[in-house]
PDB file of C-alpha atoms in Angstrom:
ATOM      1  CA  UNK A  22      17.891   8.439  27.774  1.00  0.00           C
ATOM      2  CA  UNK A  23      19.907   8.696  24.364  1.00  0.00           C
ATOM      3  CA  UNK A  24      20.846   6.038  22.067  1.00  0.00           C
ATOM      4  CA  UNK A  25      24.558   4.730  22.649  1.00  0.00           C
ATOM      5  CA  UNK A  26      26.899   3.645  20.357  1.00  0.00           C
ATOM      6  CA  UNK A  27      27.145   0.177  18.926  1.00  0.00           C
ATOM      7  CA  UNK A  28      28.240  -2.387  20.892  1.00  0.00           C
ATOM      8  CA  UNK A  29      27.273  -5.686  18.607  1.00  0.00           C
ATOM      9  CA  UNK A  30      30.606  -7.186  18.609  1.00  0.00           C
ATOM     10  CA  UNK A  31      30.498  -8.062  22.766  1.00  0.00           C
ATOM     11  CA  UNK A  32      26.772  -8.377  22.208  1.00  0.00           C
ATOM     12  CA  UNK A  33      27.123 -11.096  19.945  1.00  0.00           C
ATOM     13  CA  UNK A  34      29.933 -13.010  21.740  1.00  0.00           C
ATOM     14  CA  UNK A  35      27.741 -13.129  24.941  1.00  0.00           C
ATOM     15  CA  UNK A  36      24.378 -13.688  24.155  1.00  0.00           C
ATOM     16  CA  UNK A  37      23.404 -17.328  23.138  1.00  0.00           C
ATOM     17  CA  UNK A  38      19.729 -18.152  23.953  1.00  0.00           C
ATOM     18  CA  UNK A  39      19.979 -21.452  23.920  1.00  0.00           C
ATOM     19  CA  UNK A  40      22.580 -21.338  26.793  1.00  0.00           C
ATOM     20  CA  UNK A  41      20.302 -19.446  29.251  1.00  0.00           C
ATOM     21  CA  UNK A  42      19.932 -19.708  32.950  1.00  0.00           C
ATOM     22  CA  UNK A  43      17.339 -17.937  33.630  1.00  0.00           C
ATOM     23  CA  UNK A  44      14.069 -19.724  34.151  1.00  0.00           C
ATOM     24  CA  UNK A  45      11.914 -16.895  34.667  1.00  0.00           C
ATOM     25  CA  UNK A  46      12.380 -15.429  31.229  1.00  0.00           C
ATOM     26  CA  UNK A  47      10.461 -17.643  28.461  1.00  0.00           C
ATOM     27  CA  UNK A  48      12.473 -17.539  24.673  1.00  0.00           C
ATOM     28  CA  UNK A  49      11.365 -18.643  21.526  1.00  0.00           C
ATOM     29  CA  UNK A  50      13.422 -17.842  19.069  1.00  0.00           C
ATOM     30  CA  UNK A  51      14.935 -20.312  16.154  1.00  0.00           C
ATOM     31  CA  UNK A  52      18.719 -20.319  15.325  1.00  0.00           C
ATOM     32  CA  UNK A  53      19.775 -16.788  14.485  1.00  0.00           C
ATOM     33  CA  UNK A  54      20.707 -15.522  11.219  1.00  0.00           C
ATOM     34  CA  UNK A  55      21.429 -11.777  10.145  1.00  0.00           C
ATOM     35  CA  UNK A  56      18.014 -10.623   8.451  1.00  0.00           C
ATOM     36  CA  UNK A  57      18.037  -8.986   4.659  1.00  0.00           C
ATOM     37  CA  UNK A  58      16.964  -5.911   5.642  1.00  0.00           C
ATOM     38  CA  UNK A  59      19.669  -3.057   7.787  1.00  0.00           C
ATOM     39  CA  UNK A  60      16.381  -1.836   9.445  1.00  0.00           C
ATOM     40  CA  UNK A  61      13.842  -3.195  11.866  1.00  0.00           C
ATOM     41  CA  UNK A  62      10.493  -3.129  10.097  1.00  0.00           C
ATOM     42  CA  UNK A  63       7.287  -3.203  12.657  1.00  0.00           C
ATOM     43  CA  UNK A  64       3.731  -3.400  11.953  1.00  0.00           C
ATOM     44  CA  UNK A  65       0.961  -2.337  14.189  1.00  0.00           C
ATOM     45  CA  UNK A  66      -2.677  -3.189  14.310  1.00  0.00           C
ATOM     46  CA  UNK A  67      -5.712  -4.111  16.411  1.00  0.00           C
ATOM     47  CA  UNK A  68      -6.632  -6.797  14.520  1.00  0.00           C
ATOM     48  CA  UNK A  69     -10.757  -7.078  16.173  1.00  0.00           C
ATOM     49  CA  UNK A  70      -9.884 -11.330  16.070  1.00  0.00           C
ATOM     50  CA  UNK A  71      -6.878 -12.929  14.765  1.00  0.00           C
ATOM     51  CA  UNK A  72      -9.327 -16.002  13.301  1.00  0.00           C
ATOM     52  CA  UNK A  73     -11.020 -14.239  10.697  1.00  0.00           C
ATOM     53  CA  UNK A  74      -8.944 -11.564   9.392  1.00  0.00           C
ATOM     54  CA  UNK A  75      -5.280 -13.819   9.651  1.00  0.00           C
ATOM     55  CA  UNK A  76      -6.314 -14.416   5.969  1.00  0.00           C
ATOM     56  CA  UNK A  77      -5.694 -10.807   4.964  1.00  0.00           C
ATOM     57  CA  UNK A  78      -2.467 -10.185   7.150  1.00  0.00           C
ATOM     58  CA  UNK A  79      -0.854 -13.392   5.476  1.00  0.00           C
ATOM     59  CA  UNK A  80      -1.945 -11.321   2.016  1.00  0.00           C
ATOM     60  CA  UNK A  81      -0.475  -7.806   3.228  1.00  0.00           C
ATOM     61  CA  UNK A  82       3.039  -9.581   4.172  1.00  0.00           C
ATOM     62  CA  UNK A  83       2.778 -11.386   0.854  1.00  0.00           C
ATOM     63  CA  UNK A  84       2.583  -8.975  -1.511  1.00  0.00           C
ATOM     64  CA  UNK A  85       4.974  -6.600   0.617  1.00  0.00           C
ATOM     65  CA  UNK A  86       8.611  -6.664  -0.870  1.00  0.00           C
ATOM     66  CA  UNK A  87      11.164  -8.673   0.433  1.00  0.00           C
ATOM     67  CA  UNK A  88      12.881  -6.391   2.375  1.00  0.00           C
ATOM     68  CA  UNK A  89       9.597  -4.441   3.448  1.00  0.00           C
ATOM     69  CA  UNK A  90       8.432  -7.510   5.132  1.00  0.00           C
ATOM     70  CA  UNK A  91       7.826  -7.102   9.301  1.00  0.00           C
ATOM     71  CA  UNK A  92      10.272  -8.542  11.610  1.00  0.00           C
ATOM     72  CA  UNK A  93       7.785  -7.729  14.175  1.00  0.00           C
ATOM     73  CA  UNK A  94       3.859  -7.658  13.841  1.00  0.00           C
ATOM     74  CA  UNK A  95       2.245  -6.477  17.274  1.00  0.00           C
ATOM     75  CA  UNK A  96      -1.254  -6.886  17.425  1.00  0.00           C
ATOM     76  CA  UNK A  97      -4.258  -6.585  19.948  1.00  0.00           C
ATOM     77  CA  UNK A  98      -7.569  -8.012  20.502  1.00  0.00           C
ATOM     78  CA  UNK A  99      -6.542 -11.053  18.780  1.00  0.00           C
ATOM     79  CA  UNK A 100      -9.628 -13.071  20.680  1.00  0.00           C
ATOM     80  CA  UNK A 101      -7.785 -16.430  21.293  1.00  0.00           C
ATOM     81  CA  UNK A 102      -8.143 -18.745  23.698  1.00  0.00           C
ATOM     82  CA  UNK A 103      -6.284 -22.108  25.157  1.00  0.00           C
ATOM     83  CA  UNK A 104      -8.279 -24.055  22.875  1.00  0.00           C
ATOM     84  CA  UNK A 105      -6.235 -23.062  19.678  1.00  0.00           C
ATOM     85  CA  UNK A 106      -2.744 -24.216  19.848  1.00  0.00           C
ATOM     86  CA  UNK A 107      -0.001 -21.886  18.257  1.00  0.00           C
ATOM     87  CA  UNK A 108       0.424 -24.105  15.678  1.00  0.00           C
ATOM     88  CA  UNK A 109      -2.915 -23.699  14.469  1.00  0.00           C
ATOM     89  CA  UNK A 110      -3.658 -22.560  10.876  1.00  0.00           C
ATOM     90  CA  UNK A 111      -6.039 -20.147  12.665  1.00  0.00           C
ATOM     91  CA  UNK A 112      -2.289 -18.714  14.273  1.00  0.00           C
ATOM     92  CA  UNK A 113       0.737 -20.057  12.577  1.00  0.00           C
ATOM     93  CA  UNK A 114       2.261 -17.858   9.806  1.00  0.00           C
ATOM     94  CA  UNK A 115       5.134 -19.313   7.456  1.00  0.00           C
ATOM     95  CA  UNK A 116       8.283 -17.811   8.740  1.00  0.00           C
ATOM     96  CA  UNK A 117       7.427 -16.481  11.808  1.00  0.00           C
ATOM     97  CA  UNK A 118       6.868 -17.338  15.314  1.00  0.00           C
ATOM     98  CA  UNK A 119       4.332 -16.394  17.585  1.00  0.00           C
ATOM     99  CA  UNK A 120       4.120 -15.277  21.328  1.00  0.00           C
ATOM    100  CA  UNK A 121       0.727 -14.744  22.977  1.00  0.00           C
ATOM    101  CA  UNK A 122      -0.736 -13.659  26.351  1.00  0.00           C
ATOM    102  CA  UNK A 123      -4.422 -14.378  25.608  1.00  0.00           C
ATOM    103  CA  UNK A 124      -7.706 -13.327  27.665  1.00  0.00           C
ATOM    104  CA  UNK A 125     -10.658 -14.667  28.487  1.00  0.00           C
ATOM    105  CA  UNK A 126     -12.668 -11.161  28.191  1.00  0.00           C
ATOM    106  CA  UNK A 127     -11.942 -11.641  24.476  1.00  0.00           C
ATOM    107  CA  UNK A 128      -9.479  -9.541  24.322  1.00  0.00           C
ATOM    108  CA  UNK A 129      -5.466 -11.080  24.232  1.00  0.00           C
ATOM    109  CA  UNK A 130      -2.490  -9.591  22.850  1.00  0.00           C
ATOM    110  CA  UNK A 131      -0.015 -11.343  20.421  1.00  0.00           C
ATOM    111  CA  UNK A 132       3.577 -10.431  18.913  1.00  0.00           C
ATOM    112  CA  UNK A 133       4.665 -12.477  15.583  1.00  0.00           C
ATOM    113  CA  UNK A 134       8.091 -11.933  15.099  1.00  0.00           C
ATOM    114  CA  UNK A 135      10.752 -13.641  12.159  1.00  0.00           C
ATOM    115  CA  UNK A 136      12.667 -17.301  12.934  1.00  0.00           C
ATOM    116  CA  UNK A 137      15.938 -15.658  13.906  1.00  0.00           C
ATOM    117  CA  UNK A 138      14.915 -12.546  15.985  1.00  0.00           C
ATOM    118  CA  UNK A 139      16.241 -12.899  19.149  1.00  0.00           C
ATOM    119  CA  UNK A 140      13.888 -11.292  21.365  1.00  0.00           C
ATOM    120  CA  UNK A 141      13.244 -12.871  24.773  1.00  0.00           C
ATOM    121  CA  UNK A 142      10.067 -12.441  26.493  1.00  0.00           C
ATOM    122  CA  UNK A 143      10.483 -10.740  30.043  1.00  0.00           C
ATOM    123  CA  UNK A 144       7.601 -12.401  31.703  1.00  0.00           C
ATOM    124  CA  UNK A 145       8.401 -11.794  35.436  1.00  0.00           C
ATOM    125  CA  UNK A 146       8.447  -8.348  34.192  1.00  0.00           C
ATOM    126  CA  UNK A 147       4.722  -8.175  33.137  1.00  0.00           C
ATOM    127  CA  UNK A 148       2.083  -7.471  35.599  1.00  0.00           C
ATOM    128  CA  UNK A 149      -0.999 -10.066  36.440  1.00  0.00           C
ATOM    129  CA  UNK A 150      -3.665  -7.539  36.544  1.00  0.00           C
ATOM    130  CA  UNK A 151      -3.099  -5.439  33.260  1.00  0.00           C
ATOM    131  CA  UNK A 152      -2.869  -7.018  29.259  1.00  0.00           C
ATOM    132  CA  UNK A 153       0.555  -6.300  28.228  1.00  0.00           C
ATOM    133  CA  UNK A 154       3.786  -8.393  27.309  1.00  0.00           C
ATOM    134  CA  UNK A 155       7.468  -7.364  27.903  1.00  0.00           C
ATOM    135  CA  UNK A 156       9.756  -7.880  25.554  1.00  0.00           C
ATOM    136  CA  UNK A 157      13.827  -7.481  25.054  1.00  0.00           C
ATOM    137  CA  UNK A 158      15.471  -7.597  21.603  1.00  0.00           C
ATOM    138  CA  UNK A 159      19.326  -7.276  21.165  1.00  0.00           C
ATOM    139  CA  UNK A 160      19.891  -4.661  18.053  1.00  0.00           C
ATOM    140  CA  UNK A 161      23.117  -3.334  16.474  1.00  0.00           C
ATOM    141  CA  UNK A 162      21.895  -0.219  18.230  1.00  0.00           C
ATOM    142  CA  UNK A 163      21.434  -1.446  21.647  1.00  0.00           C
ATOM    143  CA  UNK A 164      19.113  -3.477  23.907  1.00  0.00           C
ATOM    144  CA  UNK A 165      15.244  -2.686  22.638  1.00  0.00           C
ATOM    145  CA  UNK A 166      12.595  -2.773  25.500  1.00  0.00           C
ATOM    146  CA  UNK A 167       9.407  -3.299  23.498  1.00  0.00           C
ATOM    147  CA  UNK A 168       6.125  -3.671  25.176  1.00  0.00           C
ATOM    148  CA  UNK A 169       2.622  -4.706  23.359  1.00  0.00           C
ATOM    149  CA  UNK A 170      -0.230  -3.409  25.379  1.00  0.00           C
ATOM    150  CA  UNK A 171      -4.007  -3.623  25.376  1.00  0.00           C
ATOM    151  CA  UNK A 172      -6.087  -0.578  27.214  1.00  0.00           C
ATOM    152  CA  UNK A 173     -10.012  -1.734  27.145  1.00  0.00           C
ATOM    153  CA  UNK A 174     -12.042   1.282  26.637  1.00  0.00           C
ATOM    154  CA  UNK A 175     -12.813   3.728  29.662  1.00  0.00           C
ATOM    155  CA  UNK A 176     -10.786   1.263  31.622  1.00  0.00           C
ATOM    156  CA  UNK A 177      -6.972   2.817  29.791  1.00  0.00           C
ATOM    157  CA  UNK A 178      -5.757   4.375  32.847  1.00  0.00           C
ATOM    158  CA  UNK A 179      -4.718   0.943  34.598  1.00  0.00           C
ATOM    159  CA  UNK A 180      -2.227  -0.239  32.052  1.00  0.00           C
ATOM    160  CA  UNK A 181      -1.046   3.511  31.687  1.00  0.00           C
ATOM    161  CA  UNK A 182      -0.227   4.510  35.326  1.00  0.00           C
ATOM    162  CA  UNK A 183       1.575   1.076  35.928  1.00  0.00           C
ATOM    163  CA  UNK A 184       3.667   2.155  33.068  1.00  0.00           C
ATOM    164  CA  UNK A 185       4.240   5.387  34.942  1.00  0.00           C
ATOM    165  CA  UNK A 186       4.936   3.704  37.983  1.00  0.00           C
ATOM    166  CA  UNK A 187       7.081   0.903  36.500  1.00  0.00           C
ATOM    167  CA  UNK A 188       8.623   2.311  33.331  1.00  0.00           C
ATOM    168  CA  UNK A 189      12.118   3.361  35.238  1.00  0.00           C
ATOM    169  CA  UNK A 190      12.381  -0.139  37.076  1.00  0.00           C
ATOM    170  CA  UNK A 191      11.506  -1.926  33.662  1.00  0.00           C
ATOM    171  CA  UNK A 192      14.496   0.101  31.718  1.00  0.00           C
ATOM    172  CA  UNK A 193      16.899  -0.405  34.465  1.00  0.00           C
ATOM    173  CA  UNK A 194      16.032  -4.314  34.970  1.00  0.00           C
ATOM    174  CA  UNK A 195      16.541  -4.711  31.149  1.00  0.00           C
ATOM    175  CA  UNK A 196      19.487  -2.285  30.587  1.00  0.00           C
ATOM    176  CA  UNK A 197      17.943  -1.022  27.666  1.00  0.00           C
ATOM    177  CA  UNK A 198      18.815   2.073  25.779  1.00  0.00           C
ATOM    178  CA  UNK A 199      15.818   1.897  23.613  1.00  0.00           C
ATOM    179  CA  UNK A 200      12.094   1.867  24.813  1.00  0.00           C
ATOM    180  CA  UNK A 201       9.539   1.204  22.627  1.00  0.00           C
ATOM    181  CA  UNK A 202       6.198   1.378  23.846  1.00  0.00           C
ATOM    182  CA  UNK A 203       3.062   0.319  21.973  1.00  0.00           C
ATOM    183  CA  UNK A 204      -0.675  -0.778  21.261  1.00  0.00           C
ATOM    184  CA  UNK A 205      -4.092   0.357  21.298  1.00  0.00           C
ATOM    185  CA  UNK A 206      -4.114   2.683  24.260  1.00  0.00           C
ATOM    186  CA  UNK A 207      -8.007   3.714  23.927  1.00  0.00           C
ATOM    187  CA  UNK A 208      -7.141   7.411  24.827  1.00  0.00           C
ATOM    188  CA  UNK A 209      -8.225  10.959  23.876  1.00  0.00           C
ATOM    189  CA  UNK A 210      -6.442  13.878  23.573  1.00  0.00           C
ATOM    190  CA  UNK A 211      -7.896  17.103  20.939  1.00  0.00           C
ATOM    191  CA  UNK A 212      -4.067  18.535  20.952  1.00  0.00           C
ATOM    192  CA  UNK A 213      -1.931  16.413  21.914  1.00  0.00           C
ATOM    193  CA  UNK A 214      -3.355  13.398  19.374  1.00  0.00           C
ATOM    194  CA  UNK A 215      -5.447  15.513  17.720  1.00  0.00           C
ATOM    195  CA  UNK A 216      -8.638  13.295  18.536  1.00  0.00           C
ATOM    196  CA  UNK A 217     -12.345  14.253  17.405  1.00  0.00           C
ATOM    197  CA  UNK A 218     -13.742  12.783  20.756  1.00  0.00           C
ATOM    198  CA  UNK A 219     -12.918  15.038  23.584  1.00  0.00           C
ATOM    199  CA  UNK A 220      -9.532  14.821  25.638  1.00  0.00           C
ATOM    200  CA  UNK A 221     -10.728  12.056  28.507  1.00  0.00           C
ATOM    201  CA  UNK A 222      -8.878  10.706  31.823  1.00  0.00           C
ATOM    202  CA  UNK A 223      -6.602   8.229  30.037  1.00  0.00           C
ATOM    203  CA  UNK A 224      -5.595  10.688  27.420  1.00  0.00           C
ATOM    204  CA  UNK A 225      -4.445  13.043  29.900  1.00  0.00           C
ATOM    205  CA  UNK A 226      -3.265   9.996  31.949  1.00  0.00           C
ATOM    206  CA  UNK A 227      -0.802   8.898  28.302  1.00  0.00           C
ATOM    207  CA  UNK A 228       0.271  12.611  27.780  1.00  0.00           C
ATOM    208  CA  UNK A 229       1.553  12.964  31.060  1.00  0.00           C
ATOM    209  CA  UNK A 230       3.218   9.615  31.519  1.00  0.00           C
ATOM    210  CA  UNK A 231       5.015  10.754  28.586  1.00  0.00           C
ATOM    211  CA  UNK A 232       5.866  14.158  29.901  1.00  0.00           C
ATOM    212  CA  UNK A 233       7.515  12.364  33.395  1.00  0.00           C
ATOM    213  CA  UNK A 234       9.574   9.772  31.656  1.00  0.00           C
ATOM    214  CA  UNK A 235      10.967  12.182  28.239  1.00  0.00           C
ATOM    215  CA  UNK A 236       8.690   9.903  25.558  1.00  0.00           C
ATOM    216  CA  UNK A 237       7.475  10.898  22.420  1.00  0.00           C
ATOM    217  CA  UNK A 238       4.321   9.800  20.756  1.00  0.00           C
ATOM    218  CA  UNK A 239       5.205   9.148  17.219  1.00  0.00           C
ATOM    219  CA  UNK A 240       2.009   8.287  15.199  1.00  0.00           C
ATOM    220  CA  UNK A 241       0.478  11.342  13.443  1.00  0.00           C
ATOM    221  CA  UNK A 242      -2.174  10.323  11.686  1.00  0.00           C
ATOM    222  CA  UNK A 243      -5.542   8.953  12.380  1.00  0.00           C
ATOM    223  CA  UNK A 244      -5.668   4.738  13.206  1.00  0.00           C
ATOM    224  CA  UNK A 245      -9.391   4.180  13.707  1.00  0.00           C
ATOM    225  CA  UNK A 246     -11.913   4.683  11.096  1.00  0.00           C
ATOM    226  CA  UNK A 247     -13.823   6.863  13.197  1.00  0.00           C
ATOM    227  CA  UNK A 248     -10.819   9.650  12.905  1.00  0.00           C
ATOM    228  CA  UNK A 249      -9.017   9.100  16.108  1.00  0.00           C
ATOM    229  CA  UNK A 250      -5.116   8.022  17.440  1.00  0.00           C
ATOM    230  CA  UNK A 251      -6.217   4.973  19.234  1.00  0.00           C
ATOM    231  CA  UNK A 252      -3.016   3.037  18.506  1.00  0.00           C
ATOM    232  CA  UNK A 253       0.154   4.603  19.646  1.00  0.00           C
ATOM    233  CA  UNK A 254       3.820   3.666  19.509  1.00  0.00           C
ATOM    234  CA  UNK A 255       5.719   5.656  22.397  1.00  0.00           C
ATOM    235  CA  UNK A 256       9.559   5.872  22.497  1.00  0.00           C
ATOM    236  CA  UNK A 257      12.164   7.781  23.716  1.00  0.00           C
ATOM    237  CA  UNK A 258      14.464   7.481  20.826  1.00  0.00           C
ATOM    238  CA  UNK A 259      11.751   8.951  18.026  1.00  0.00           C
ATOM    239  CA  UNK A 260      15.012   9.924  15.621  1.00  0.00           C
ATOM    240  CA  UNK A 261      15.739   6.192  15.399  1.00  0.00           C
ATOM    241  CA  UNK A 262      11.658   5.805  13.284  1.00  0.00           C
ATOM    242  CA  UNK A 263      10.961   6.554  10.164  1.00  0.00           C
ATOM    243  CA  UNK A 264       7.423   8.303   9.040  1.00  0.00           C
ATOM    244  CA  UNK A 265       4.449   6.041   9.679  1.00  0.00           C
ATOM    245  CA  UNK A 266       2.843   4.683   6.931  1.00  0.00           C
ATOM    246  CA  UNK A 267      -0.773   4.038   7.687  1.00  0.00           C
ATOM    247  CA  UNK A 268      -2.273   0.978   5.772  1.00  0.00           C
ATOM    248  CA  UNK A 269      -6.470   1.454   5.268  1.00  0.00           C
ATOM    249  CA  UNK A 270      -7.522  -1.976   3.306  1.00  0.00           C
ATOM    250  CA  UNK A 271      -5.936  -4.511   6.417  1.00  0.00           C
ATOM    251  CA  UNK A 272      -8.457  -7.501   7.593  1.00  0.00           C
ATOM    252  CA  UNK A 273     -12.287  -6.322   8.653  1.00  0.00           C
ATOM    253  CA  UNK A 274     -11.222  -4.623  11.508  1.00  0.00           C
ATOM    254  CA  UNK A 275     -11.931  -0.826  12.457  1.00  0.00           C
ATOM    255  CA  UNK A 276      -8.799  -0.410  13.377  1.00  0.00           C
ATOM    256  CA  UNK A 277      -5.805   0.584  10.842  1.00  0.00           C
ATOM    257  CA  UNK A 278      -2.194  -0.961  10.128  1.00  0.00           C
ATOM    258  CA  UNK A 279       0.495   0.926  11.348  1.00  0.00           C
ATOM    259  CA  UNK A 280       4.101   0.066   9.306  1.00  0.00           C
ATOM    260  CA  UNK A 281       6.849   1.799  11.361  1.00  0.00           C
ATOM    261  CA  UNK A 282      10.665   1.141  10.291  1.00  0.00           C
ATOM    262  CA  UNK A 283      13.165   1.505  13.114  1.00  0.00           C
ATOM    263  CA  UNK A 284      16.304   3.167  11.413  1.00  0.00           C
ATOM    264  CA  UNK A 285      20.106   1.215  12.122  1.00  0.00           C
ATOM    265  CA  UNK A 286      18.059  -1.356  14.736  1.00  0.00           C
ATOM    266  CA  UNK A 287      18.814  -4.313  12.853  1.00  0.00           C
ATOM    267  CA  UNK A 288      18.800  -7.483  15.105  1.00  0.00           C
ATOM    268  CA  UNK A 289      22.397  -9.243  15.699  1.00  0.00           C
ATOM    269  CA  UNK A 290      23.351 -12.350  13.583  1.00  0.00           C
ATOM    270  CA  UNK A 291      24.064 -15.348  15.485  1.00  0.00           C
ATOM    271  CA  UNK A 292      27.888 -15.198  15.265  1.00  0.00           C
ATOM    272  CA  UNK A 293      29.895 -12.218  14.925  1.00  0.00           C
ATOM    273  CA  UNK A 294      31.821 -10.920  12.160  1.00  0.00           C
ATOM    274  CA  UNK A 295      35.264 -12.893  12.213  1.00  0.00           C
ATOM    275  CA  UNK A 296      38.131 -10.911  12.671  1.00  0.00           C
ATOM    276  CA  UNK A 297      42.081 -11.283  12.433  1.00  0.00           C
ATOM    277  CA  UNK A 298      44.449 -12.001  15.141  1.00  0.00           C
ATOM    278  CA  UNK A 299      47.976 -11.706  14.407  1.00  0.00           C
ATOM    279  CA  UNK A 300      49.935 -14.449  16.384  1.00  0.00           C
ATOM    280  CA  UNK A 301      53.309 -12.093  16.990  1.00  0.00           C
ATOM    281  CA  UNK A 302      54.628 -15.166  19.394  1.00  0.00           C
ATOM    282  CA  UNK A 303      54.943 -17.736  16.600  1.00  0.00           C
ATOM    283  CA  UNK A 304      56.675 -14.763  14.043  1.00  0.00           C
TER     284      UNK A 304
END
């Protein structure tokens, strides 16, 4: 599945999110504006507890130039539980909402993403059993099916072969043209990631769900300290990245941050661009 050409200006007449039917889908996004940057910038990490090391993120995105900053931050393991509200200063980052699927294993996955993105959560879409979130966002490029996921150690090949098994059904339910996706898949593969450990059952079971469905793995360097690819980001559209840039000095975790830019993906603005119409009845 190849990327298609523009189509913002229908896009942007049609969508309106605070107009929508839909029940099943849950939407937080603010009032849309058109964000500074052309791009879609998207950080990666597994974070090992959101509570401690949110101190450290809030540094990273502060001292990262304006139009560097994330529009999306996925992260895993963020170890949060109903007791902390998202409006928490354990949670809540200035300019940015949050949406959160959290575990009581201590575990949970969260997705901050900037007031104005409008990305809609696809929660009839995610499964009960296995810790990942669904995600839509509409981008000058297309529709963007994004998907955070969580793999537990030696227990990877659940979230992977419903992937396999859903993956098609997810694409066609969304109409995307862009799948993204991503997380700490807890997988080992010597040549096709280029692990130390030796190639296990859920690295073979990620290589081949990427052979069936035409993905391509794009993170080439090393994301835990311990020298493997733990966290992945899986697309079928790997012209639309640019290199990974692989951040060593984020929070106390073990785990790296991954800053991926998605090239010409910037979100739609609210309204479209106006446009003339010539009135030849009243010349």
């Amino acid at each position: 599945m190849g990327l298609t050409p523009p189509f913002c200006i229908h896009v942007a007449k049609s969508y309106n999110a605070n107009k929508r039917t839909d029940q099943t889908r849950t939407t937080k996004c603010a009032p849309r504006t058109r964000l500074p940057n052309s791009n879609m910038n998207i950080w990666l990490t597994n974070i090992r507890g959101l509570r401690t090391n949110k101190g450290q993120l809030e540094a990273r995105i502060r001292n990262t130039p304006s139009d560097s900053k994330p529009d999306i931050i996925l992260i895993d393991e963020s170890k949060l539980d109903s007791s902390v509200p998202d409006d928490s200063h354990f949670i809540s980052l200035n300019g940015y909402s949050c949406m959160r699927r959290d575990r009581t294993d201590d575990s949970g996955c969260l997705i901050y993403h900037r007031n104005g993105l409008p990305i809609v959560r696809e929660t009839h879409l995610e499964p009960k059993k296995h810790e990942l979130m669904v995600f839509t966002i509409l981008t000058k490029s297309g529709t963007l099916l994004l998907s955070l996921v969580y793999c537990p150690p030696k227990k990877a090949i659940g979230p992977i072969d419903w992937y396999d098994k859903h993956l098609d059904s997810l694409i066609s339910k969304t109409k995307a043209n862009i799948c993204v996706l991503a997380g700490d898949f807890n997988c080992h593969h010597r040549e096709w990631l280029a692990s130390r450990s030796p190639t296990d059952a859920e690295g073979k079971a990620a290589f081949n769900l990427c052979c069936a469905h035409d993905l391509t793995q794009i993170v080439d360097k090393p994301t835990h300290k311990l020298g493997n690819r733990l966290d992945l980001i899986i697309t079928d559209a790997p012209n639309i990245f640019s290199p990974i840039t692989i951040d060593h000095d984020i929070a106390s975790s073990d785990h790296y941050l991954i800053v991926q830019t998605m090239l010409k993906a910037s979100p739609l603005s609210e309204n479209p661009p106006p446009r003339r119409v010539w009135l030849y009845k009243k010349s």
